[in-house]
Tab-separated table of C-alpha atoms in Angstrom:
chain	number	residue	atom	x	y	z
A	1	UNK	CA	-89.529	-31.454	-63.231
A	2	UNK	CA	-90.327	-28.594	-61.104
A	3	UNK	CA	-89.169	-24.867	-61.556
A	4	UNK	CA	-86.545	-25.044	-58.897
A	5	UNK	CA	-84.914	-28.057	-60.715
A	6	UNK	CA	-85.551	-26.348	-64.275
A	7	UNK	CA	-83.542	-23.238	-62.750
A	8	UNK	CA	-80.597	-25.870	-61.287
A	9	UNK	CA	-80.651	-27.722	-64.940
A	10	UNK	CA	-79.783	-24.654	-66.961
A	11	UNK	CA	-77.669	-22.930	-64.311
A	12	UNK	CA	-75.516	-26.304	-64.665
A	13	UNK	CA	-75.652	-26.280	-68.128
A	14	UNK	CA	-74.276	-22.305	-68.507
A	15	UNK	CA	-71.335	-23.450	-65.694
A	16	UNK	CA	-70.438	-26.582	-67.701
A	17	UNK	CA	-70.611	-24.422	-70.901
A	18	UNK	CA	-68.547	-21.521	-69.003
A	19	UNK	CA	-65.287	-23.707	-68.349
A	20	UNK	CA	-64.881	-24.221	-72.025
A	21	UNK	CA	-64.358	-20.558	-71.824
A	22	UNK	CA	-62.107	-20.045	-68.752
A	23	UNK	CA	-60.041	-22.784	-70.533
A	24	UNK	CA	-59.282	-20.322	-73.528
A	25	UNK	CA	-58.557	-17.739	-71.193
A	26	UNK	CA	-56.276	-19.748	-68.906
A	27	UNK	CA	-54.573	-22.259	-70.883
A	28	UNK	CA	-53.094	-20.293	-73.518
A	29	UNK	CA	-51.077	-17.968	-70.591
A	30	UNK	CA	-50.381	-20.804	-68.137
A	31	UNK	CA	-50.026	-24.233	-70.229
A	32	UNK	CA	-52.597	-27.083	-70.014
A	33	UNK	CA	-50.211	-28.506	-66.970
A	34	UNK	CA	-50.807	-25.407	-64.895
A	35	UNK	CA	-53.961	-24.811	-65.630
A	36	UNK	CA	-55.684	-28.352	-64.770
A	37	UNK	CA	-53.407	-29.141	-61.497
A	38	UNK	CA	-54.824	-25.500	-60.219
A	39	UNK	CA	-58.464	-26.573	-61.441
A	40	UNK	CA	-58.635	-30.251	-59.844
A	41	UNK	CA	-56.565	-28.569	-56.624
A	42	UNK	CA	-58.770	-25.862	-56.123
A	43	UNK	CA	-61.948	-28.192	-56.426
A	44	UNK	CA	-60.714	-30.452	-54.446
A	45	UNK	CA	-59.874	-27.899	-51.407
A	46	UNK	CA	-63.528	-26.520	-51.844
A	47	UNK	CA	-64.957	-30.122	-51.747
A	48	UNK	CA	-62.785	-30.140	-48.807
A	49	UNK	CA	-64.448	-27.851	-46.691
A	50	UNK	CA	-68.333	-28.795	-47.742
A	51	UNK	CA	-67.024	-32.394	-46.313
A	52	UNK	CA	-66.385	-31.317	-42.941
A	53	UNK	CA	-69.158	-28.985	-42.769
A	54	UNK	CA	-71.417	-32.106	-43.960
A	55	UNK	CA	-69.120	-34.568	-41.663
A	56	UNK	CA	-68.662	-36.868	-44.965
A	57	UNK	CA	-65.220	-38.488	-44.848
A	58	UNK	CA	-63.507	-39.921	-47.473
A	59	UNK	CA	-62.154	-43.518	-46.325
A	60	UNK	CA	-59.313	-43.326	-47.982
A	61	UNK	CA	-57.841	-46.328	-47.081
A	62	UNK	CA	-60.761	-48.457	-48.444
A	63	UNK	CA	-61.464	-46.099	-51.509
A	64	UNK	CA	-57.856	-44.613	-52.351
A	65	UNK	CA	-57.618	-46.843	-55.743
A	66	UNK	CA	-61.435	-46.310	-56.667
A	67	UNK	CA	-60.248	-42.406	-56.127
A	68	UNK	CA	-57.495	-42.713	-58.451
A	69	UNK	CA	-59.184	-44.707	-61.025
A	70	UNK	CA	-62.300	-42.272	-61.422
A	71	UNK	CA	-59.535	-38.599	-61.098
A	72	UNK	CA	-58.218	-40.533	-63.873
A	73	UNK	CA	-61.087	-40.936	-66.269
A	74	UNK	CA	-63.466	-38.247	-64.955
A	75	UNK	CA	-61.424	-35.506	-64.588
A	76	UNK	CA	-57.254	-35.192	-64.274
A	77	UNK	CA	-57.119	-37.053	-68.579
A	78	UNK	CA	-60.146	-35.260	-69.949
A	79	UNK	CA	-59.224	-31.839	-68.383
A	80	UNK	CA	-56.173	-32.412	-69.154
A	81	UNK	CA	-56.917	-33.114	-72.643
A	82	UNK	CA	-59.596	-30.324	-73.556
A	83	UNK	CA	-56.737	-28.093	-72.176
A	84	UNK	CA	-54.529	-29.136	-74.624
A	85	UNK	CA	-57.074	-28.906	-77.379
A	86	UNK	CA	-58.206	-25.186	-75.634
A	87	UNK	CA	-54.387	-23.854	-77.284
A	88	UNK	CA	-55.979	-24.607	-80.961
A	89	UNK	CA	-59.943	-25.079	-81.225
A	90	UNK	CA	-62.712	-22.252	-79.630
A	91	UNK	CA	-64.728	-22.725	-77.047
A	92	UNK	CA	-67.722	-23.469	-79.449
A	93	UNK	CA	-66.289	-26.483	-81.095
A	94	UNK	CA	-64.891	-27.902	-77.636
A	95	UNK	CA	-68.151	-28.100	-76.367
A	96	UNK	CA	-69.683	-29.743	-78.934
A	97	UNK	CA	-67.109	-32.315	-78.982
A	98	UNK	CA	-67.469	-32.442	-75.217
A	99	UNK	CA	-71.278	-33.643	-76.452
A	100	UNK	CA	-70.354	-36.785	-77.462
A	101	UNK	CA	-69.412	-38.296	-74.151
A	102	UNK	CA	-72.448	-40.248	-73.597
A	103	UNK	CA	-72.290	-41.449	-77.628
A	104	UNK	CA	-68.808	-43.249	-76.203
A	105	UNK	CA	-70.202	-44.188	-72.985
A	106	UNK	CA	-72.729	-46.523	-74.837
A	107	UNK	CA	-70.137	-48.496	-76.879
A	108	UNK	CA	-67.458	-48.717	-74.382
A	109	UNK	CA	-70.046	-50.248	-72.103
A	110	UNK	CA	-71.593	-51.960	-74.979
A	111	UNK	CA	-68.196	-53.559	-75.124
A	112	UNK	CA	-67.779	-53.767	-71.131
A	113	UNK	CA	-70.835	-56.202	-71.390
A	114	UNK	CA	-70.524	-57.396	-74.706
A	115	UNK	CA	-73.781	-56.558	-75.901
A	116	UNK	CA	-74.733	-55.461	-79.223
A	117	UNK	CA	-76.355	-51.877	-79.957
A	118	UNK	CA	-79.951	-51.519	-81.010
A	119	UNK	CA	-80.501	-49.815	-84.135
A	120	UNK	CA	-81.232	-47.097	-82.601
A	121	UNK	CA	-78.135	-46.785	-80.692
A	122	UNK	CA	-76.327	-47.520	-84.033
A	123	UNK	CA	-78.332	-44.435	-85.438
A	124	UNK	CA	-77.219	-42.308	-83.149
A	125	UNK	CA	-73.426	-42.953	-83.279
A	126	UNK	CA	-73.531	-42.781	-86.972
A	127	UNK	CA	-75.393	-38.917	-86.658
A	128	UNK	CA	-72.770	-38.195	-83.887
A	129	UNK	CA	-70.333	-38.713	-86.130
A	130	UNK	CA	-71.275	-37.329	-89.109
A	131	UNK	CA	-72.139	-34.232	-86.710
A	132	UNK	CA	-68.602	-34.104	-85.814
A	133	UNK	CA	-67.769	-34.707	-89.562
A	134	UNK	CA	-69.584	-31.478	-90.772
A	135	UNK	CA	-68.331	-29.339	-87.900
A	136	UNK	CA	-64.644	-30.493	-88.793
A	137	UNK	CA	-65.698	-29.782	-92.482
A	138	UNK	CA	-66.796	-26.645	-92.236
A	139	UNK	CA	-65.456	-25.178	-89.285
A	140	UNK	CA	-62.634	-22.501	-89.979
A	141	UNK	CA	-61.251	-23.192	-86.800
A	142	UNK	CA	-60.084	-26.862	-87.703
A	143	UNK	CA	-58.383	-25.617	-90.678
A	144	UNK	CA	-55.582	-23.988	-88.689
A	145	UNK	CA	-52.128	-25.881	-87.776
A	146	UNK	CA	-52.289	-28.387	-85.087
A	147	UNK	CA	-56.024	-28.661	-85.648
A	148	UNK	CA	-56.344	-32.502	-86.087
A	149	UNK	CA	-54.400	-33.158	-82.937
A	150	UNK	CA	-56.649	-30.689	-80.974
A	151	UNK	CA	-59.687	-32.279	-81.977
A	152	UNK	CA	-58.425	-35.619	-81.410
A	153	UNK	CA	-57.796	-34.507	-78.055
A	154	UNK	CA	-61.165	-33.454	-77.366
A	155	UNK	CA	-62.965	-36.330	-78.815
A	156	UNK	CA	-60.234	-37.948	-76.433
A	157	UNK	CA	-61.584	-36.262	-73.527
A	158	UNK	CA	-65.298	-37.257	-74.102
A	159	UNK	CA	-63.657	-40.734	-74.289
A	160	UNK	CA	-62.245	-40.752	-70.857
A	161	UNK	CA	-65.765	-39.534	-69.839
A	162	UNK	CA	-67.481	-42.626	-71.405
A	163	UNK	CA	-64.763	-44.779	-69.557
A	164	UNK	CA	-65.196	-43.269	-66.020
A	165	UNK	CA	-69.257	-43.634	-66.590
A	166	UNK	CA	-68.932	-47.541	-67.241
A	167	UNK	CA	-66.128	-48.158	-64.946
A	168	UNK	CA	-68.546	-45.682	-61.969
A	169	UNK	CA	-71.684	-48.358	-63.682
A	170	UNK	CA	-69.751	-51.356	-63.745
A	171	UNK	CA	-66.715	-52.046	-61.470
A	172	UNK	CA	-66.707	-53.398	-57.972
A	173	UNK	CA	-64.263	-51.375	-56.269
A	174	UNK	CA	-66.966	-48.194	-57.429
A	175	UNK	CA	-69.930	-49.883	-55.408
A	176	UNK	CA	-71.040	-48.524	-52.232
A	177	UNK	CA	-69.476	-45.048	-52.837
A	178	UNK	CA	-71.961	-42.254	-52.129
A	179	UNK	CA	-71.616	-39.274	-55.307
A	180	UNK	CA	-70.608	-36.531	-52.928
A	181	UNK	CA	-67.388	-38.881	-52.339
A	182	UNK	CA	-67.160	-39.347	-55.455
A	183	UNK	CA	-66.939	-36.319	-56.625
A	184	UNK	CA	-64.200	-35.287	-53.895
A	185	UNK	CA	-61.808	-38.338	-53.655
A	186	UNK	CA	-61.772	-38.007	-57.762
A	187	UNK	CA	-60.369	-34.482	-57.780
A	188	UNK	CA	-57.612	-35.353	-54.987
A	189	UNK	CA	-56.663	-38.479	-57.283
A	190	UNK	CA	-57.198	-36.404	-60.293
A	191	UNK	CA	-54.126	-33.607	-59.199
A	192	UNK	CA	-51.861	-36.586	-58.501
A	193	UNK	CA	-52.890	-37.593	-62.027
A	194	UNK	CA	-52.017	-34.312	-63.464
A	195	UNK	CA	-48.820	-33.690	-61.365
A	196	UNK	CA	-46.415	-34.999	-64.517
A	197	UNK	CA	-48.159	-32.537	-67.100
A	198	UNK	CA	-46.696	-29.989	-65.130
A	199	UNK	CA	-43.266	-31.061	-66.175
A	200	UNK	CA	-44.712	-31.454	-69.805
A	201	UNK	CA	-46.288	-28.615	-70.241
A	202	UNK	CA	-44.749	-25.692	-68.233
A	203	UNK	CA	-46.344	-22.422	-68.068
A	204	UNK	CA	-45.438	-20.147	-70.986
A	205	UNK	CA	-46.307	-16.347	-69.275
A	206	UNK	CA	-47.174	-15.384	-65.681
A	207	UNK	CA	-50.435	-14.904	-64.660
A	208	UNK	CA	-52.225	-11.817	-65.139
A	209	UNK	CA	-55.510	-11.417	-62.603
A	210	UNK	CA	-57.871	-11.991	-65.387
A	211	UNK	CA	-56.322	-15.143	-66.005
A	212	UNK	CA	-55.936	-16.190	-62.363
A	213	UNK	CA	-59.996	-15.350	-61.994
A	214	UNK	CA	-60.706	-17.873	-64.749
A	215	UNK	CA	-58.709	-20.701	-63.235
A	216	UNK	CA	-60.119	-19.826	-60.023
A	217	UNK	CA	-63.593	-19.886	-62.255
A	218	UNK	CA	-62.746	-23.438	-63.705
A	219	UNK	CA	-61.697	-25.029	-59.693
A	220	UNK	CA	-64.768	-23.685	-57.634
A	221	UNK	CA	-67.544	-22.707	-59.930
A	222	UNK	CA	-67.157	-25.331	-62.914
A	223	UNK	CA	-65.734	-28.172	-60.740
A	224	UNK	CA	-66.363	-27.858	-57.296
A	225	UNK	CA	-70.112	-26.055	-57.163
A	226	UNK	CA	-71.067	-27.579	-60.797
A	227	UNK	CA	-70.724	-31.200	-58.794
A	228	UNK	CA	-72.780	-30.580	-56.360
A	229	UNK	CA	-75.388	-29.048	-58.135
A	230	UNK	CA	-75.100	-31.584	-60.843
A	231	UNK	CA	-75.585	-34.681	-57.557
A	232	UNK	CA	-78.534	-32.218	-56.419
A	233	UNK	CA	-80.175	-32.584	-59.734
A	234	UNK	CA	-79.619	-36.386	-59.797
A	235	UNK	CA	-81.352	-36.748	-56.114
A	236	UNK	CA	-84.364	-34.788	-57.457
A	237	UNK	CA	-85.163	-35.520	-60.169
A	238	UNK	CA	-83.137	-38.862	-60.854
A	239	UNK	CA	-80.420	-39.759	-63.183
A	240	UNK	CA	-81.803	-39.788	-66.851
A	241	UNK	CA	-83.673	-35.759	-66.335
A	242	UNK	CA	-80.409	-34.867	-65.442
A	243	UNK	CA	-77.983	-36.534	-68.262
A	244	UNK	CA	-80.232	-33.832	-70.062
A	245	UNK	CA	-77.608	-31.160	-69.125
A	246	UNK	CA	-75.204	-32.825	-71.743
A	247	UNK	CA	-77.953	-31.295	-74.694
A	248	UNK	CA	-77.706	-27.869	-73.160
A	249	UNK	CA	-73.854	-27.609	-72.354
A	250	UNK	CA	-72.890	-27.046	-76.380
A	251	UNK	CA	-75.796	-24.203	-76.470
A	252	UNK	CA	-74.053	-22.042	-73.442
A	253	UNK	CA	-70.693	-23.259	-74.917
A	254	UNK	CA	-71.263	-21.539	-78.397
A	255	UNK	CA	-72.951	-18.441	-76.663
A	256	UNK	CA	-70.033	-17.847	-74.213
A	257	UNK	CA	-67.595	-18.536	-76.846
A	258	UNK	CA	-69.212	-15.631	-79.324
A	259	UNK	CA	-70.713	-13.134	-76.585
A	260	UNK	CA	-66.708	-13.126	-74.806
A	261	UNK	CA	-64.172	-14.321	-77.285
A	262	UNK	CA	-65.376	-12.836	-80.384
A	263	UNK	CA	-65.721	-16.418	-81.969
A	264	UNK	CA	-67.448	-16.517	-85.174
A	265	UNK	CA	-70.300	-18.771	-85.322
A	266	UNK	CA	-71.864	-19.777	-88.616
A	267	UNK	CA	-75.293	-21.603	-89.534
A	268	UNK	CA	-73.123	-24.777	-90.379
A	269	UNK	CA	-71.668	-24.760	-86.852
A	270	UNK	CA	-75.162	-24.899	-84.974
A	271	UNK	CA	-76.099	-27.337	-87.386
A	272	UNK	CA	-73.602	-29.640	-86.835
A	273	UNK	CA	-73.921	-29.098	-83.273
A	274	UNK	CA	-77.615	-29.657	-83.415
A	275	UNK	CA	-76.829	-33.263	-85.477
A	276	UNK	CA	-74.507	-33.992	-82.608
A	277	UNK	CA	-76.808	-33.255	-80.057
A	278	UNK	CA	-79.529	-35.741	-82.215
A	279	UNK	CA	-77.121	-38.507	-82.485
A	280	UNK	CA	-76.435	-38.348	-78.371
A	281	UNK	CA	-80.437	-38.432	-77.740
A	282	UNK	CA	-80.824	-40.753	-79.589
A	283	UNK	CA	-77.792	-43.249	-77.741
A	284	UNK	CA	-78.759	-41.969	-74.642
A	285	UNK	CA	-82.506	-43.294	-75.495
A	286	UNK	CA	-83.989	-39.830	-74.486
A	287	UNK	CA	-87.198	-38.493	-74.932
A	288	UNK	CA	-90.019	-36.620	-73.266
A	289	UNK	CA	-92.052	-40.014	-72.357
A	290	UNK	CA	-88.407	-41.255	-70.871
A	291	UNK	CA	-88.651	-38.844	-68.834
A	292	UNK	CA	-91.607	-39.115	-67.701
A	293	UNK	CA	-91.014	-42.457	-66.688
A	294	UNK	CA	-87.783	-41.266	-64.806
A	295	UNK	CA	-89.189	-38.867	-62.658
């Protein structure tokens, strides 16, 4: 990996980490409804625009379902969800629960396939777990009312992400679909996704211009230019250097979340982060000599 993709991992990694933050910011003002339709909108608009300046259209009528399918899984229900879990749990815990996302992705597709695991594999869910276990354990934060639900949101979220990953893998309709497409059709069919949850969860306070920055924070910068840095990376440097960004999001997350929210982070937190982190390395099969391979 060269220093120009180094610089690209990390900045992705700080952006990713970031919209754990705008989501406190935003969601408590403006609802998890509001907030999401504005974030998948506003991404969408901006993937818009690099379309026609890169003449990449859409095909919507051969794609439209394909579109739907992955605004479903890979963005409009796993926004939607961390947003709801933003109301209750920090920024810290949300992205270390975002972490898991690849532990699911291996035994939904495990299941997609039906293959077994390797022991390995089986290793690493059971430290992702207990990872999640501690952090629930000892975390004040999911002490408080409405905790549970929150976190079963977000470990909802990173769900959705291991669906999307094995449907994108695995399904025929998602063949033959470059990433930039991807990427946009998902965030048109992700706002018609979200459209309901703005009946569901209506905005409780207007919008003050701190708040409207972070949504427009969360659309452009953590959707819209995150995506295309994030396909940069993959051309680069190929896929499995770049899944490497899921280790560093939880890092950023837990810095953000103390340097701008005043969140209180304790030795037990990183450490349960750092087991999570463990258990996804070791699903994901990384290590240095994989990636030496990959590049």
């Amino acid at each position: 990996m060269n220093a120009a993709s180094a610089i690209r991992l990390v900045t992705l990694a700080a952006i990713f980490g970031g919209s754990f933050l705008f989501m406190r910011i935003a969601v408590p003002v403006l609802g998890p409804g509001v907030t999401i339709e504005c974030r998948v909108a506003l991404a969408g608009l901006f993937l818009s625009v690099i379309a026609l300046l890169l003449k990449k259209p859409l095909q919507l009528r051969r794609h439209w379902k394909h579109y739907l399918i992955l605004g479903l899984f890979n963005s409009g229900l796993p926004f939607l969800l961390f947003a709801v879990a933003a109301r209750t749990l920090p920024a810290s815990l949300l992205s270390v629960l975002n972490a898991t996302a690849p532990i699911w992705g291996a035994v939904i597709g495990a299941a997609w396939h039906r293959q077994g695991l390797s022991a390995r594999t089986l290793l690493g869910l059971a430290l992702g777990m207990a990872g999640v276990a501690l952090l629930v354990g000892v975390d004040h934060a999911s002490a408080g009312p409405g905790a549970a639900w929150a976190i079963a949101a977000g470990l909802g979220a990173a769900c959705c992400y291991g669906i999307a990953t094995t449907y994108a893998k695995s399904a025929k309709s998602a063949q033959g679909v470059d990433s930039f497409a991807n990427a946009h059709g998902s965030m048109w069919g992700a706002a018609l996704v979200v459209l309901p949850a703005l009946l569901l969860f209506p905005a409780p306070a207007a919008a003050t211009g701190g708040v409207m920055a972070a949504v427009l924070a969360l659309g452009i910068l953590c959707s819209g230019i995150a995506y295309l840095i994030y396909f940069r990376l993959i051309a680069d440097i190929g896929a499995t250097p770049a899944l490497t960004v899921t280790f560093l999001v939880p890092v950023f997350g837990i810095l953000w979340g103390c340097l701008f929210l005043g969140e209180h982070i304790t030795w037990m937190t990183i450490a349960g982060a750092a087991v999570v982190v463990l258990g996804t390395a070791l699903v994901t099969g990384f290590s240095p000599a994989a990636l030496r391979r990959a590049k």
